[in-house]
mmCIF file of C-alpha atoms in Angstrom:
data_model
loop_
_atom_site.group_PDB
_atom_site.id
_atom_site.type_symbol
_atom_site.label_atom_id
_atom_site.label_comp_id
_atom_site.label_asym_id
_atom_site.label_seq_id
_atom_site.Cartn_x
_atom_site.Cartn_y
_atom_site.Cartn_z
ATOM 1 C CA MET W 1 129.064 100.593 43.465
ATOM 2 C CA ALA W 2 127.587 102.209 46.483
ATOM 3 C CA ASN W 3 125.718 99.652 48.939
ATOM 4 C CA SER W 4 122.085 100.046 48.950
ATOM 5 C CA PRO W 5 120.670 101.426 52.538
ATOM 6 C CA PRO W 6 119.118 97.902 53.128
ATOM 7 C CA ALA W 7 122.205 96.020 52.328
ATOM 8 C CA LEU W 8 124.083 98.427 54.577
ATOM 9 C CA LEU W 9 121.769 97.931 57.435
ATOM 10 C CA ALA W 10 121.997 93.969 56.775
ATOM 11 C CA GLY W 11 125.661 94.382 57.114
ATOM 12 C CA LEU W 12 125.674 96.253 60.231
ATOM 13 C CA LEU W 13 123.445 93.836 62.078
ATOM 14 C CA LEU W 14 125.570 90.817 60.919
ATOM 15 C CA VAL W 15 128.671 92.572 62.321
ATOM 16 C CA ALA W 16 126.734 93.254 65.834
ATOM 17 C CA ALA W 17 125.321 89.796 66.064
ATOM 18 C CA CYS W 18 128.945 88.381 65.525
ATOM 19 C CA PHE W 19 130.139 90.870 68.041
ATOM 20 C CA LEU W 20 127.630 89.790 70.615
ATOM 21 C CA ILE W 21 128.348 85.964 70.009
ATOM 22 C CA VAL W 22 132.153 86.554 70.709
ATOM 23 C CA VAL W 23 131.359 88.466 74.028
ATOM 24 C CA LEU W 24 128.862 85.866 75.093
ATOM 25 C CA LEU W 25 131.586 83.232 74.209
ATOM 26 C CA LEU W 26 134.314 84.845 76.039
ATOM 27 C CA THR W 27 131.991 85.375 79.480
ATOM 28 C CA THR W 28 131.319 81.856 79.215
ATOM 29 C CA LEU W 29 134.820 80.799 78.935
ATOM 30 C CA GLN W 30 135.697 83.124 81.722
ATOM 31 C CA ASP W 31 133.144 81.775 84.263
ATOM 32 C CA THR W 32 134.145 78.318 83.569
ATOM 33 C CA THR W 33 137.522 78.107 83.748
ATOM 34 C CA ILE W 34 140.002 78.941 86.669
ATOM 35 C CA ASP W 35 142.053 82.315 86.545
ATOM 36 C CA HIS W 36 145.804 82.494 86.222
ATOM 37 C CA PRO W 37 147.128 83.217 89.794
ATOM 38 C CA SER W 38 148.489 86.550 88.489
ATOM 39 C CA ARG W 39 145.181 87.878 87.123
ATOM 40 C CA SER W 40 143.342 90.409 88.815
ATOM 41 C CA LEU W 41 139.511 90.568 88.314
ATOM 42 C CA SER W 42 137.027 93.291 89.053
ATOM 43 C CA LYS W 43 133.653 91.972 89.953
ATOM 44 C CA SER W 44 130.299 93.235 91.321
ATOM 45 C CA SER W 45 129.613 91.720 94.680
ATOM 46 C CA LYS W 46 126.360 90.157 93.202
ATOM 47 C CA HIS W 47 128.697 88.112 90.690
ATOM 48 C CA ASP W 48 130.885 87.005 93.460
ATOM 49 C CA ALA W 49 127.921 85.632 95.559
ATOM 50 C CA ALA W 50 126.862 83.560 92.635
ATOM 51 C CA ALA W 51 130.249 82.545 91.851
ATOM 52 C CA ALA W 52 130.602 81.395 95.399
ATOM 53 C CA ASP W 53 127.317 79.397 95.436
ATOM 54 C CA ARG W 54 128.447 77.716 92.176
ATOM 55 C CA PRO W 55 130.379 74.321 92.556
ATOM 56 C CA ALA W 56 133.592 74.080 91.050
ATOM 57 C CA PRO W 57 133.882 72.832 87.234
ATOM 58 C CA LEU W 58 134.963 69.230 87.250
ATOM 59 C CA ILE W 59 136.240 69.468 83.760
ATOM 60 C CA ILE W 60 138.956 72.028 82.914
ATOM 61 C CA ALA W 61 139.051 73.676 79.480
ATOM 62 C CA SER W 62 142.770 73.678 78.716
ATOM 63 C CA ALA W 63 145.935 71.759 80.108
ATOM 64 C CA HIS W 64 147.344 75.662 81.006
ATOM 65 C CA SER W 65 144.096 76.009 83.290
ATOM 66 C CA ASP W 66 144.213 72.549 84.502
ATOM 67 C CA LEU W 67 148.160 73.283 85.747
ATOM 68 C CA TYR W 68 146.904 76.111 87.668
ATOM 69 C CA SER W 69 144.031 74.588 89.096
ATOM 70 C CA ARG W 70 146.007 71.730 90.304
ATOM 71 C CA MET W 71 148.515 74.167 92.226
ATOM 72 C CA ARG W 72 145.757 76.124 93.493
ATOM 73 C CA MET W 73 143.732 72.986 94.945
ATOM 74 C CA LEU W 74 147.042 71.975 96.756
ATOM 75 C CA LYS W 75 147.823 75.271 98.049
ATOM 76 C CA SER W 76 144.358 75.414 99.462
ATOM 77 C CA LEU W 77 144.771 71.807 100.949
ATOM 78 C CA LYS W 78 148.027 72.877 102.454
ATOM 79 C CA GLN W 79 146.332 75.941 103.921
ATOM 80 C CA ALA W 80 143.079 74.434 105.191
ATOM 81 C CA PRO W 81 142.873 73.514 109.041
ATOM 82 C CA PRO W 82 143.873 70.109 109.552
ATOM 83 C CA GLU W 83 141.035 67.850 110.421
ATOM 84 C CA PRO W 84 140.199 67.068 113.932
ATOM 85 C CA LEU W 85 141.501 63.624 114.772
ATOM 86 C CA LYS W 86 141.093 61.786 117.922
ATOM 87 C CA PHE W 87 144.044 59.836 117.453
ATOM 88 C CA LEU W 88 146.414 58.734 114.911
ATOM 89 C CA LEU W 89 146.626 54.831 114.700
ATOM 90 C CA VAL W 90 150.210 53.839 113.491
ATOM 91 C CA THR W 91 151.121 50.413 112.212
ATOM 92 C CA ALA W 92 153.633 48.688 109.837
ATOM 93 C CA ASP W 93 154.824 45.845 108.134
ATOM 94 C CA GLN W 94 158.140 44.521 106.832
ATOM 95 C CA PRO W 95 159.041 45.954 103.557
ATOM 96 C CA THR W 96 159.456 42.491 101.532
ATOM 97 C CA SER W 97 156.994 39.902 100.964
ATOM 98 C CA CYS W 98 156.113 37.471 103.434
ATOM 99 C CA LYS W 99 157.697 34.124 104.034
ATOM 100 C CA THR W 100 154.425 32.010 104.780
ATOM 101 C CA ARG W 101 151.907 31.281 102.250
ATOM 102 C CA GLN W 102 149.061 33.102 103.648
ATOM 103 C CA GLY W 103 150.656 35.911 105.642
ATOM 104 C CA SER W 104 150.339 38.928 103.000
ATOM 105 C CA HIS W 105 146.601 38.004 102.980
ATOM 106 C CA LEU W 106 146.270 38.176 106.768
ATOM 107 C CA LEU W 107 148.193 41.288 106.682
ATOM 108 C CA MET W 108 145.614 42.954 104.348
ATOM 109 C CA MET W 109 142.992 41.692 106.776
ATOM 110 C CA SER W 110 144.554 43.285 109.704
ATOM 111 C CA LEU W 111 144.887 46.359 107.679
ATOM 112 C CA LYS W 112 141.283 46.352 106.835
ATOM 113 C CA ASN W 113 140.308 45.859 110.498
ATOM 114 C CA LYS W 114 142.042 48.927 111.663
ATOM 115 C CA VAL W 115 140.722 51.030 108.776
ATOM 116 C CA ASP W 116 137.178 49.769 109.934
ATOM 117 C CA TYR W 117 137.607 50.739 113.530
ATOM 118 C CA CYS W 118 138.956 54.174 112.548
ATOM 119 C CA ASN W 119 136.122 55.042 110.136
ATOM 120 C CA LEU W 120 134.001 54.300 113.323
ATOM 121 C CA HIS W 121 135.676 56.348 115.523
ATOM 122 C CA GLN W 122 137.101 59.314 114.043
ATOM 123 C CA CYS W 123 140.703 58.633 113.633
ATOM 124 C CA LYS W 124 143.367 57.744 110.884
ATOM 125 C CA VAL W 125 145.595 54.890 109.909
ATOM 126 C CA TRP W 126 149.394 55.686 109.084
ATOM 127 C CA TYR W 127 150.758 52.540 107.410
ATOM 128 C CA SER W 128 154.531 52.086 106.999
ATOM 129 C CA LEU W 129 156.529 49.813 105.307
ATOM 130 C CA GLU W 130 159.852 51.539 105.693
ATOM 131 C CA SER W 131 162.663 52.037 108.276
ATOM 132 C CA TRP W 132 162.583 55.803 108.766
ATOM 133 C CA GLN W 133 166.058 55.676 110.518
ATOM 134 C CA PRO W 134 169.355 53.771 109.477
ATOM 135 C CA GLY W 135 169.802 50.781 112.029
ATOM 136 C CA PHE W 136 166.226 50.675 113.360
ATOM 137 C CA THR W 137 165.009 47.414 112.211
ATOM 138 C CA GLY W 138 162.355 45.046 113.282
ATOM 139 C CA THR W 139 160.238 46.170 116.378
ATOM 140 C CA TRP W 140 162.852 48.954 116.853
ATOM 141 C CA ALA W 141 162.049 50.639 113.556
ATOM 142 C CA ARG W 142 158.527 51.700 115.029
ATOM 143 C CA TYR W 143 160.150 54.357 117.436
ATOM 144 C CA PRO W 144 161.815 56.880 114.936
ATOM 145 C CA LEU W 145 158.587 56.634 113.017
ATOM 146 C CA LEU W 146 156.601 57.411 115.820
ATOM 147 C CA LYS W 147 158.557 60.419 116.913
ATOM 148 C CA ARG W 148 158.969 61.845 113.353
ATOM 149 C CA LEU W 149 155.010 61.608 112.935
ATOM 150 C CA MET W 150 154.433 63.408 116.165
ATOM 151 C CA LEU W 151 156.893 66.160 115.407
ATOM 152 C CA VAL W 152 155.045 67.004 112.134
ATOM 153 C CA ASN W 153 151.479 66.316 113.431
ATOM 154 C CA SER W 154 151.433 68.675 115.946
ATOM 155 C CA HIS W 155 147.586 69.034 116.061
ATOM 156 C CA VAL W 156 147.153 65.205 116.961
ATOM 157 C CA GLU W 157 147.008 64.722 120.730
ATOM 158 C CA TRP W 158 147.432 60.872 120.844
ATOM 159 C CA PHE W 159 149.095 58.336 118.890
ATOM 160 C CA MET W 160 148.488 54.605 119.052
ATOM 161 C CA TRP W 161 150.782 52.122 117.875
ATOM 162 C CA MET W 162 149.246 48.800 117.202
ATOM 163 C CA ASP W 163 151.196 45.787 115.762
ATOM 164 C CA SER W 164 150.223 44.358 112.626
ATOM 165 C CA ASP W 165 149.228 40.897 114.490
ATOM 166 C CA ALA W 166 146.901 42.698 116.579
ATOM 167 C CA LEU W 167 143.219 43.426 115.783
ATOM 168 C CA PHE W 168 140.189 45.043 117.140
ATOM 169 C CA THR W 169 137.587 42.730 118.406
ATOM 170 C CA ASP W 170 135.339 44.992 120.003
ATOM 171 C CA MET W 171 134.483 47.577 117.225
ATOM 172 C CA SER W 172 132.142 49.677 119.636
ATOM 173 C CA PHE W 173 134.757 50.247 122.392
ATOM 174 C CA VAL W 174 135.695 54.015 122.735
ATOM 175 C CA ILE W 175 139.434 54.354 124.415
ATOM 176 C CA PRO W 176 139.169 56.740 127.357
ATOM 177 C CA LEU W 177 141.372 59.235 126.029
ATOM 178 C CA GLU W 178 139.654 62.175 128.004
ATOM 179 C CA THR W 179 140.065 60.224 131.484
ATOM 180 C CA TYR W 180 143.785 59.708 130.492
ATOM 181 C CA GLU W 181 144.066 63.326 129.906
ATOM 182 C CA SER W 182 142.577 64.193 133.368
ATOM 183 C CA TRP W 183 144.878 61.876 134.798
ATOM 184 C CA ASN W 184 147.782 63.692 133.339
ATOM 185 C CA LYS W 185 149.092 60.601 131.675
ATOM 186 C CA ASP W 186 151.455 60.911 128.715
ATOM 187 C CA MET W 187 151.729 57.076 128.078
ATOM 188 C CA ILE W 188 149.079 54.181 128.218
ATOM 189 C CA ILE W 189 150.607 50.717 128.349
ATOM 190 C CA PRO W 190 148.712 47.313 128.648
ATOM 191 C CA GLY W 191 150.316 45.705 131.576
ATOM 192 C CA TYR W 192 150.237 44.890 135.626
ATOM 193 C CA TRP W 193 151.787 47.102 138.197
ATOM 194 C CA GLU W 194 152.964 44.323 140.496
ATOM 195 C CA LYS W 195 154.683 42.768 137.501
ATOM 196 C CA VAL W 196 156.518 45.737 136.353
ATOM 197 C CA TYR W 197 157.155 47.609 139.525
ATOM 198 C CA GLY W 198 157.377 44.531 141.986
ATOM 199 C CA ASP W 199 159.911 42.749 143.979
ATOM 200 C CA ASP W 200 159.882 40.041 140.965
ATOM 201 C CA PRO W 201 159.476 42.106 137.921
ATOM 202 C CA ASP W 202 158.729 40.048 134.733
ATOM 203 C CA TRP W 203 159.393 41.050 131.162
ATOM 204 C CA LEU W 204 155.973 39.958 130.204
ATOM 205 C CA GLY W 205 154.475 42.263 132.835
ATOM 206 C CA LEU W 206 153.519 44.486 129.996
ATOM 207 C CA ASN W 207 153.380 44.430 126.179
ATOM 208 C CA ALA W 208 155.100 46.752 123.736
ATOM 209 C CA GLY W 209 153.151 45.949 120.741
ATOM 210 C CA ILE W 210 150.119 48.333 121.421
ATOM 211 C CA PHE W 211 150.352 51.432 123.306
ATOM 212 C CA LEU W 212 149.050 54.923 123.472
ATOM 213 C CA ILE W 213 151.270 57.863 123.445
ATOM 214 C CA ARG W 214 150.522 61.435 124.142
ATOM 215 C CA ASN W 215 152.237 64.130 121.703
ATOM 216 C CA THR W 216 154.170 66.016 124.260
ATOM 217 C CA GLU W 217 157.731 66.837 124.961
ATOM 218 C CA TRP W 218 158.068 64.179 127.910
ATOM 219 C CA SER W 219 156.763 61.608 125.471
ATOM 220 C CA ARG W 220 159.340 62.663 122.818
ATOM 221 C CA ASN W 221 162.133 62.393 125.415
ATOM 222 C CA PHE W 222 161.196 59.022 126.886
ATOM 223 C CA LEU W 223 161.138 57.757 123.005
ATOM 224 C CA ASP W 224 164.744 58.959 122.906
ATOM 225 C CA LYS W 225 165.707 57.140 126.219
ATOM 226 C CA TRP W 226 163.721 54.194 125.010
ATOM 227 C CA MET W 227 165.316 54.053 121.245
ATOM 228 C CA SER W 228 168.906 54.293 123.377
ATOM 229 C CA PHE W 229 168.586 50.631 124.339
ATOM 230 C CA ARG W 230 168.779 49.362 120.727
ATOM 231 C CA PRO W 231 172.004 47.418 120.046
ATOM 232 C CA ASP W 232 173.805 48.903 117.576
ATOM 233 C CA SER W 233 177.131 47.253 118.063
ATOM 234 C CA PRO W 234 178.251 43.767 119.424
ATOM 235 C CA GLN W 235 179.684 45.236 122.591
ATOM 236 C CA ARG W 236 176.899 47.173 123.027
ATOM 237 C CA ARG W 237 174.700 44.069 122.386
ATOM 238 C CA HIS W 238 176.189 42.064 125.017
ATOM 239 C CA HIS W 239 176.320 44.875 127.574
ATOM 240 C CA LEU W 240 172.630 45.741 127.256
ATOM 241 C CA THR W 241 171.740 41.902 127.149
ATOM 242 C CA GLU W 242 173.307 41.498 130.500
ATOM 243 C CA ILE W 243 171.523 44.519 132.006
ATOM 244 C CA LEU W 244 168.148 43.236 131.004
ATOM 245 C CA ASN W 245 169.015 39.552 132.110
ATOM 246 C CA ARG W 246 169.982 40.820 135.563
ATOM 247 C CA GLU W 247 166.912 42.733 136.081
ATOM 248 C CA PHE W 248 164.199 40.018 134.603
ATOM 249 C CA ARG W 249 164.817 36.150 135.645
ATOM 250 C CA THR W 250 162.285 35.257 133.467
ATOM 251 C CA ARG W 251 163.596 36.597 130.216
ATOM 252 C CA PRO W 252 165.635 34.240 127.586
ATOM 253 C CA ARG W 253 169.159 34.444 128.410
ATOM 254 C CA ASN W 254 170.303 34.166 125.018
ATOM 255 C CA TRP W 255 167.939 37.101 123.763
ATOM 256 C CA PRO W 256 169.635 40.366 122.475
ATOM 257 C CA ALA W 257 168.355 43.648 123.909
ATOM 258 C CA ASP W 258 164.717 43.727 122.885
ATOM 259 C CA ASP W 259 162.353 46.816 123.045
ATOM 260 C CA GLN W 260 159.861 45.178 125.694
ATOM 261 C CA SER W 261 162.248 44.344 127.897
ATOM 262 C CA ALA W 262 163.722 47.803 127.679
ATOM 263 C CA LEU W 263 160.615 49.549 128.433
ATOM 264 C CA ALA W 264 159.849 47.776 131.539
ATOM 265 C CA TYR W 265 163.466 48.551 132.811
ATOM 266 C CA LEU W 266 163.281 52.243 131.894
ATOM 267 C CA LEU W 267 159.959 52.256 133.992
ATOM 268 C CA ARG W 268 161.500 50.628 136.874
ATOM 269 C CA ARG W 269 164.803 52.994 136.802
ATOM 270 C CA ASN W 270 162.522 56.323 137.922
ATOM 271 C CA LYS W 271 159.508 54.743 139.416
ATOM 272 C CA THR W 272 158.378 57.891 140.844
ATOM 273 C CA GLU W 273 158.339 59.936 137.745
ATOM 274 C CA HIS W 274 157.151 57.139 135.475
ATOM 275 C CA GLU W 275 153.901 56.142 137.605
ATOM 276 C CA ARG W 276 152.949 59.660 137.389
ATOM 277 C CA ARG W 277 153.434 60.188 133.624
ATOM 278 C CA THR W 278 152.390 56.465 132.524
ATOM 279 C CA TYR W 279 149.581 54.352 133.088
ATOM 280 C CA LEU W 280 149.320 50.503 133.160
ATOM 281 C CA GLU W 281 146.109 49.528 131.557
ATOM 282 C CA ALA W 282 144.625 46.366 132.971
ATOM 283 C CA GLY W 283 141.046 47.549 133.322
ATOM 284 C CA TYR W 284 140.161 46.394 129.419
ATOM 285 C CA ALA W 285 141.870 44.186 126.952
ATOM 286 C CA LEU W 286 144.275 46.930 125.277
ATOM 287 C CA HIS W 287 146.348 43.662 124.730
ATOM 288 C CA GLY W 288 144.341 40.609 125.082
ATOM 289 C CA PHE W 289 146.488 37.709 124.525
ATOM 290 C CA TRP W 290 144.926 35.297 121.652
ATOM 291 C CA GLU W 291 144.982 31.718 122.994
ATOM 292 C CA VAL W 292 142.791 32.701 126.238
ATOM 293 C CA ILE W 293 140.163 34.251 123.897
ATOM 294 C CA VAL W 294 139.645 32.910 120.578
ATOM 295 C CA ASP W 295 137.714 29.938 121.356
ATOM 296 C CA GLY W 296 135.195 31.751 123.275
ATOM 297 C CA PHE W 297 133.932 33.887 120.395
ATOM 298 C CA GLU W 298 130.561 32.319 119.406
ATOM 299 C CA GLU W 299 129.813 32.471 123.174
ATOM 300 C CA MET W 300 130.701 36.343 123.340
ATOM 301 C CA ALA W 301 128.223 36.697 120.276
ATOM 302 C CA ALA W 302 125.724 34.785 121.985
ATOM 303 C CA ARG W 303 125.505 36.722 125.270
ATOM 304 C CA GLY W 304 126.290 40.176 123.817
ATOM 305 C CA ASN W 305 128.588 42.789 124.783
ATOM 306 C CA VAL W 306 127.281 43.630 127.964
ATOM 307 C CA GLY W 307 128.577 44.135 131.664
ATOM 308 C CA ASP W 308 131.827 45.150 132.687
ATOM 309 C CA ARG W 309 132.912 41.467 133.456
ATOM 310 C CA GLN W 310 131.734 40.080 130.484
ATOM 311 C CA LYS W 311 132.885 42.617 127.808
ATOM 312 C CA TRP W 312 134.235 41.997 124.637
ATOM 313 C CA PRO W 313 138.142 42.094 124.301
ATOM 314 C CA PHE W 314 139.029 45.344 122.597
ATOM 315 C CA VAL W 315 142.309 44.153 120.893
ATOM 316 C CA THR W 316 143.263 40.459 120.388
ATOM 317 C CA HIS W 317 147.079 40.360 119.957
ATOM 318 C CA PHE W 318 148.378 37.434 118.158
ATOM 319 C CA CYS W 319 151.955 37.758 119.650
ATOM 320 C CA GLY W 320 154.257 34.801 119.018
ATOM 321 C CA CYS W 321 152.169 33.630 115.922
ATOM 322 C CA LYS W 322 154.698 35.477 113.237
ATOM 323 C CA LEU W 323 152.023 35.300 110.664
ATOM 324 C CA CYS W 324 154.544 36.624 107.788
ATOM 325 C CA THR W 325 157.871 35.352 108.765
ATOM 326 C CA GLY W 326 156.800 32.244 110.309
ATOM 327 C CA GLU W 327 159.481 32.100 112.737
ATOM 328 C CA TYR W 328 158.875 30.579 116.138
ATOM 329 C CA ALA W 329 155.551 29.124 115.236
ATOM 330 C CA THR W 330 155.981 26.303 113.061
ATOM 331 C CA SER W 331 154.162 23.809 115.747
ATOM 332 C CA GLN W 332 151.450 25.965 115.764
ATOM 333 C CA SER W 333 150.932 27.848 112.607
ATOM 334 C CA ALA W 334 147.730 26.154 111.343
ATOM 335 C CA ARG W 335 146.138 26.863 114.674
ATOM 336 C CA CYS W 336 147.460 30.715 114.453
ATOM 337 C CA VAL W 337 145.935 31.077 110.784
ATOM 338 C CA GLU W 338 142.691 29.881 111.848
ATOM 339 C CA SER W 339 142.324 31.728 115.159
ATOM 340 C CA PHE W 340 143.377 34.964 113.285
ATOM 341 C CA ARG W 341 140.477 34.594 110.706
ATOM 342 C CA ARG W 342 138.016 33.818 113.580
ATOM 343 C CA ALA W 343 138.885 37.073 115.377
ATOM 344 C CA TYR W 344 138.801 38.999 112.047
ATOM 345 C CA ASN W 345 135.353 37.748 111.407
ATOM 346 C CA PHE W 346 134.296 38.447 114.883
ATOM 347 C CA GLY W 347 135.486 41.859 114.193
ATOM 348 C CA ASP W 348 134.028 42.129 110.830
ATOM 349 C CA ASN W 349 130.665 41.017 111.477
ATOM 350 C CA GLN W 350 130.204 44.089 113.700
ATOM 351 C CA VAL W 351 130.784 46.236 110.822
ATOM 352 C CA LEU W 352 128.805 44.179 108.372
ATOM 353 C CA ALA W 353 125.752 44.406 110.820
ATOM 354 C CA LEU W 354 125.547 48.083 109.625
ATOM 355 C CA ALA W 355 124.983 46.911 106.283
ATOM 356 C CA GLY W 356 122.714 43.607 107.243
ATOM 357 C CA MET W 357 125.399 41.170 106.381
ATOM 358 C CA ALA W 358 127.471 38.734 108.315
ATOM 359 C CA HIS W 359 129.465 36.064 107.789
ATOM 360 C CA PRO W 360 127.786 32.532 108.150
ATOM 361 C CA ASP W 361 130.426 31.328 110.606
ATOM 362 C CA LEU W 362 133.889 32.717 112.027
ATOM 363 C CA SER W 363 135.590 30.315 109.711
ATOM 364 C CA SER W 364 133.918 31.636 106.488
ATOM 365 C CA LEU W 365 135.432 34.558 104.402
ATOM 366 C CA GLU W 366 131.754 34.508 102.519
ATOM 367 C CA VAL W 367 128.839 37.050 103.699
ATOM 368 C CA VAL W 368 125.318 36.791 103.585
ATOM 369 C CA GLU W 369 122.509 38.583 104.683
ATOM 370 C CA SER W 370 121.859 38.716 108.423
ATOM 371 C CA SER W 371 118.284 37.627 107.904
ATOM 372 C CA ALA W 372 119.446 34.377 106.274
ATOM 373 C CA LEU W 373 121.045 33.211 109.834
ATOM 374 C CA LEU W 374 118.334 33.533 111.975
#
């Protein structure tokens, strides 16, 4: 039986309504999902402008589109220009657990201290637990690590190596990198000219635990020369130890060739070139020996960080404490741990002050509102 005109009209309207709903759903889905890379879309400039202003969706409709969204995100990150950095701060710890009871917690405090400093000074931290070249362990492991990082981060002008037993204790200090660049220096080492280049050199006249190095071909070649002093066989260990012992009469006779003595030796071998390309920094505490610093933190805090002669130490270095391994320091381990916490809290208070908080005293890990201490 033929449909009556009203029934036919109602059917056509129902079909049209369903078609319109399908079109709207497809349009909505297209606008809220990420397209397949091979799909080519032709859209009006008005639609493109609206899409550009709309934030990317946080939830993707399907696993298929999620895969492509991740691929496109990674590709965009790879193609994005590197974020400008003043320098890359590189530090490392041993790959195994600490032998001392509190070592791992102290190293965590050390890492937080470095992250805090970089959050304030436009730098980033590279934290390593591995040896990146076979045979390079202990203090020697840092040099292949540094060289590789310099090669793969060509956009970074300066790198700073900092031992894990060193802490920033003046969080406001700005490293004068522009000044070093104006002097055409490629490496900045804490030390004293007379103790390195003088007639009676001292292997302690500089410190290899903290230094700045510029990302240049000269610097990378210098790292190669430095790494060549690693004692990789018993015969070579004996030979290099004799060379360094002859050069530095204050050096322990039974120590194998170490990186700090090797650095001082290299600087002396070609004094003219190395004085031109390196700088021994003694104008501020790029390496401040902890034992002459830690008992004065309360006085420093009371007088403030003012005057060139009364500046707070930029870095406090706990060399000799062996916080993780416990070697050589059993007689003073308790003082090392307590002093490390005091130095950490001194630096941490400068960061906490930004939130109106502070440690009630330098031996406490608790924090309170700064107003409660007035």
